[in-house]
mmCIF file of C-alpha atoms and ligand atoms in Angstrom:
data_model
loop_
_atom_site.group_PDB
_atom_site.id
_atom_site.type_symbol
_atom_site.label_atom_id
_atom_site.label_comp_id
_atom_site.label_asym_id
_atom_site.label_seq_id
_atom_site.Cartn_x
_atom_site.Cartn_y
_atom_site.Cartn_z
ATOM 1 C CA MET A 1 -20.064 -8.163 -52.569
ATOM 2 C CA THR A 2 -17.637 -8.073 -49.797
ATOM 3 C CA HIS A 3 -15.676 -5.708 -48.950
ATOM 4 C CA GLN A 4 -12.864 -7.769 -49.913
ATOM 5 C CA GLU A 5 -14.402 -8.565 -53.542
ATOM 6 C CA GLN A 6 -14.160 -4.579 -54.174
ATOM 7 C CA ASP A 7 -11.193 -3.848 -53.194
ATOM 8 C CA CYS A 8 -9.126 -6.087 -54.789
ATOM 9 C CA LEU A 9 -7.408 -6.051 -57.834
ATOM 10 C CA PHE A 10 -7.731 -8.943 -59.141
ATOM 11 C CA CYS A 11 -11.577 -9.388 -58.880
ATOM 12 C CA ARG A 12 -11.554 -5.883 -60.068
ATOM 13 C CA ILE A 13 -9.640 -6.987 -63.406
ATOM 14 C CA VAL A 14 -12.592 -9.734 -63.179
ATOM 15 C CA ARG A 15 -15.763 -6.930 -63.099
ATOM 16 C CA GLY A 16 -14.054 -4.463 -66.000
ATOM 17 C CA GLU A 17 -12.700 -1.699 -63.221
ATOM 18 C CA ILE A 18 -9.421 -2.252 -64.218
ATOM 19 C CA PRO A 19 -8.191 -2.788 -67.897
ATOM 20 C CA ALA A 20 -6.244 -6.422 -68.421
ATOM 21 C CA THR A 21 -5.171 -8.009 -71.423
ATOM 22 C CA ILE A 22 -7.994 -10.585 -70.914
ATOM 23 C CA VAL A 23 -6.939 -14.037 -73.411
ATOM 24 C CA TYR A 24 -9.187 -16.382 -72.159
ATOM 25 C CA ARG A 25 -12.945 -16.339 -70.089
ATOM 26 C CA ASN A 26 -15.083 -18.751 -68.833
ATOM 27 C CA ASP A 27 -17.670 -18.807 -66.381
ATOM 28 C CA TYR A 28 -14.862 -20.053 -63.585
ATOM 29 C CA VAL A 29 -12.104 -18.778 -64.649
ATOM 30 C CA VAL A 30 -10.767 -15.722 -65.836
ATOM 31 C CA ALA A 31 -6.881 -15.337 -68.052
ATOM 32 C CA PHE A 32 -4.707 -12.141 -68.981
ATOM 33 C CA LYS A 33 -1.248 -10.704 -69.568
ATOM 34 C CA ASP A 34 0.437 -10.240 -66.344
ATOM 35 C CA ILE A 35 1.496 -6.630 -66.399
ATOM 36 C CA ALA A 36 5.262 -7.500 -65.438
ATOM 37 C CA PRO A 37 6.066 -10.399 -67.591
ATOM 38 C CA VAL A 38 9.101 -12.793 -65.957
ATOM 39 C CA ALA A 39 9.498 -14.712 -69.087
ATOM 40 C CA ALA A 40 8.029 -14.690 -72.762
ATOM 41 C CA GLN A 41 5.061 -15.283 -72.331
ATOM 42 C CA HIS A 42 3.232 -15.027 -68.762
ATOM 43 C CA ALA A 43 -0.666 -14.930 -68.369
ATOM 44 C CA LEU A 44 -2.127 -15.632 -65.133
ATOM 45 C CA ILE A 45 -4.874 -17.928 -64.787
ATOM 46 C CA ILE A 46 -7.263 -16.438 -61.733
ATOM 47 C CA PRO A 47 -10.545 -17.488 -60.498
ATOM 48 C CA VAL A 48 -13.678 -15.606 -60.651
ATOM 49 C CA LYS A 49 -14.463 -16.126 -57.174
ATOM 50 C CA HIS A 50 -12.419 -14.383 -54.701
ATOM 51 C CA ILE A 51 -10.448 -17.435 -52.609
ATOM 52 C CA THR A 52 -7.017 -16.097 -51.229
ATOM 53 C CA SER A 53 -4.914 -18.412 -51.926
ATOM 54 C CA LEU A 54 -4.423 -22.226 -52.011
ATOM 55 C CA ASN A 55 -4.365 -21.791 -48.007
ATOM 56 C CA ALA A 56 -8.651 -20.379 -47.812
ATOM 57 C CA LEU A 57 -9.972 -23.663 -51.357
ATOM 58 C CA ALA A 58 -12.250 -25.346 -50.021
ATOM 59 C CA PRO A 59 -14.098 -29.109 -50.478
ATOM 60 C CA GLU A 60 -17.275 -26.786 -52.349
ATOM 61 C CA ASP A 61 -14.275 -24.951 -54.432
ATOM 62 C CA GLU A 62 -13.401 -29.245 -56.708
ATOM 63 C CA ALA A 63 -14.785 -27.503 -59.574
ATOM 64 C CA ILE A 64 -12.793 -24.345 -59.718
ATOM 65 C CA ALA A 65 -9.838 -26.057 -58.668
ATOM 66 C CA GLY A 66 -10.110 -27.948 -60.976
ATOM 67 C CA GLN A 67 -11.095 -25.318 -64.163
ATOM 68 C CA ILE A 68 -7.772 -23.522 -63.342
ATOM 69 C CA LEU A 69 -6.197 -26.687 -64.140
ATOM 70 C CA LEU A 70 -8.061 -27.020 -67.000
ATOM 71 C CA ALA A 71 -7.094 -23.683 -68.850
ATOM 72 C CA ALA A 72 -3.925 -23.996 -68.212
ATOM 73 C CA GLY A 73 -3.895 -26.359 -71.234
ATOM 74 C CA ALA A 74 -6.580 -23.676 -73.633
ATOM 75 C CA VAL A 75 -4.604 -20.952 -72.859
ATOM 76 C CA ALA A 76 -0.995 -22.124 -73.394
ATOM 77 C CA GLU A 77 -2.671 -22.865 -77.368
ATOM 78 C CA ILE A 78 -4.143 -19.412 -77.323
ATOM 79 C CA LEU A 79 -0.619 -17.920 -76.170
ATOM 80 C CA GLY A 80 0.919 -20.334 -79.064
ATOM 81 C CA ILE A 81 3.046 -22.808 -75.915
ATOM 82 C CA LYS A 82 1.272 -25.096 -75.862
ATOM 83 C CA ASP A 83 3.371 -27.551 -77.643
ATOM 84 C CA SER A 84 7.362 -25.614 -76.398
ATOM 85 C CA GLY A 85 6.106 -26.517 -73.142
ATOM 86 C CA TYR A 86 5.114 -24.790 -70.265
ATOM 87 C CA ARG A 87 4.974 -23.631 -66.278
ATOM 88 C CA LEU A 88 1.904 -23.196 -63.757
ATOM 89 C CA VAL A 89 3.263 -21.980 -60.738
ATOM 90 C CA LEU A 90 0.987 -20.696 -58.172
ATOM 91 C CA ASN A 91 2.704 -18.792 -55.650
ATOM 92 C CA THR A 92 1.100 -19.316 -51.601
ATOM 93 C CA GLY A 93 2.074 -17.215 -48.865
ATOM 94 C CA ALA A 94 5.633 -15.717 -47.524
ATOM 95 C CA ASP A 95 8.418 -17.956 -48.580
ATOM 96 C CA ALA A 96 6.688 -17.709 -52.208
ATOM 97 C CA MET A 97 6.263 -14.439 -52.361
ATOM 98 C CA GLN A 98 2.794 -14.641 -53.018
ATOM 99 C CA THR A 99 1.822 -10.762 -53.054
ATOM 100 C CA VAL A 100 -1.381 -10.893 -55.128
ATOM 101 C CA PHE A 101 -4.499 -12.655 -52.034
ATOM 102 C CA HIS A 102 -6.951 -13.434 -54.640
ATOM 103 C CA ILE A 103 -5.549 -17.713 -56.310
ATOM 104 C CA HIS A 104 -3.570 -17.022 -58.862
ATOM 105 C CA ALA A 105 -1.450 -19.364 -61.608
ATOM 106 C CA HIS A 106 1.243 -17.962 -63.375
ATOM 107 C CA LEU A 107 1.852 -20.225 -66.409
ATOM 108 C CA ILE A 108 4.808 -19.204 -68.362
ATOM 109 C CA GLY A 109 6.919 -19.825 -71.420
ATOM 110 C CA GLY A 110 7.745 -19.064 -74.685
ATOM 111 C CA GLN A 111 11.734 -19.753 -73.649
ATOM 112 C CA TYR A 112 13.200 -22.535 -71.930
ATOM 113 C CA MET A 113 14.112 -22.265 -68.244
ATOM 114 C CA GLY A 114 15.747 -23.317 -65.760
ATOM 115 C CA TRP A 115 14.648 -25.656 -62.476
ATOM 116 C CA PRO A 116 14.400 -25.263 -59.278
ATOM 117 C CA PRO A 117 13.345 -21.194 -59.451
ATOM 118 C CA PHE A 118 14.811 -20.921 -56.361
ATOM 119 C CA GLN A 119 16.937 -16.924 -56.022
ATOM 120 C CA GLU A 120 18.076 -15.191 -53.182
HETATM 121 P P1 AMP B 201 2.421 -13.037 -57.303
HETATM 122 O O1 AMP B 201 3.595 -12.588 -56.906
HETATM 123 O O2 AMP B 201 2.716 -14.175 -57.078
HETATM 124 O O3 AMP B 201 0.708 -12.497 -55.868
HETATM 125 O O4 AMP B 201 2.131 -12.622 -57.965
HETATM 126 C C1 AMP B 201 1.401 -11.942 -58.747
HETATM 127 C C2 AMP B 201 1.288 -11.117 -59.914
HETATM 128 O O5 AMP B 201 0.163 -9.413 -60.550
HETATM 129 C C3 AMP B 201 2.475 -10.532 -60.656
HETATM 130 O O6 AMP B 201 3.671 -11.117 -61.289
HETATM 131 C C4 AMP B 201 2.775 -9.594 -60.978
HETATM 132 O O7 AMP B 201 3.263 -8.827 -61.989
HETATM 133 C C5 AMP B 201 0.515 -9.362 -61.524
HETATM 134 N N1 AMP B 201 0.038 -8.341 -61.408
HETATM 135 C C6 AMP B 201 -0.518 -6.632 -61.016
HETATM 136 N N2 AMP B 201 -1.188 -6.481 -60.960
HETATM 137 C C7 AMP B 201 -1.718 -6.687 -62.323
HETATM 138 C C8 AMP B 201 -2.275 -5.695 -63.641
HETATM 139 N N3 AMP B 201 -3.071 -4.802 -63.015
HETATM 140 N N4 AMP B 201 -2.410 -7.043 -64.236
HETATM 141 C C9 AMP B 201 -2.037 -8.101 -64.919
HETATM 142 N N5 AMP B 201 -1.236 -8.461 -63.224
HETATM 143 C C10 AMP B 201 -0.771 -7.991 -62.567
HETATM 144 ZN ZN1 ZN B 202 -10.580 -10.974 -55.508
#
């Protein structure tokens, strides 16, 4: 295991070292409730593999990228928001306020959400 994987918050959730409310899991991805929800429903879908951001996603990660999208519908169904609608957001870099450097797709819904999502 690399030092990055050892210390990474989300790798630690994948390994079960930090508690999380896991709602979905397969060989490629883990989904769990966000600790500070910004919407009525808010889960994070992360790859099991430590990848820092979309900027670091490589061609060999094609299956992982697809699995994140495939998991979105499954997780939305589990959260009961498949039919009402939801949004998938991957904050990447400073302008998007990425704070955890292990790829995560925010799945948010359970309420009407405005667009565009800009905020000062
Ligand atoms: P971002 O700002 O896009 O990097 O998103 C990081 C997300 O991780 C935020 O929505 C946090 O609330 C969430 N988060 C941080 N720590 C935890 C944790 N231990 N369990 C669940 N979600 C977390
Ligand atoms: Zn990680």
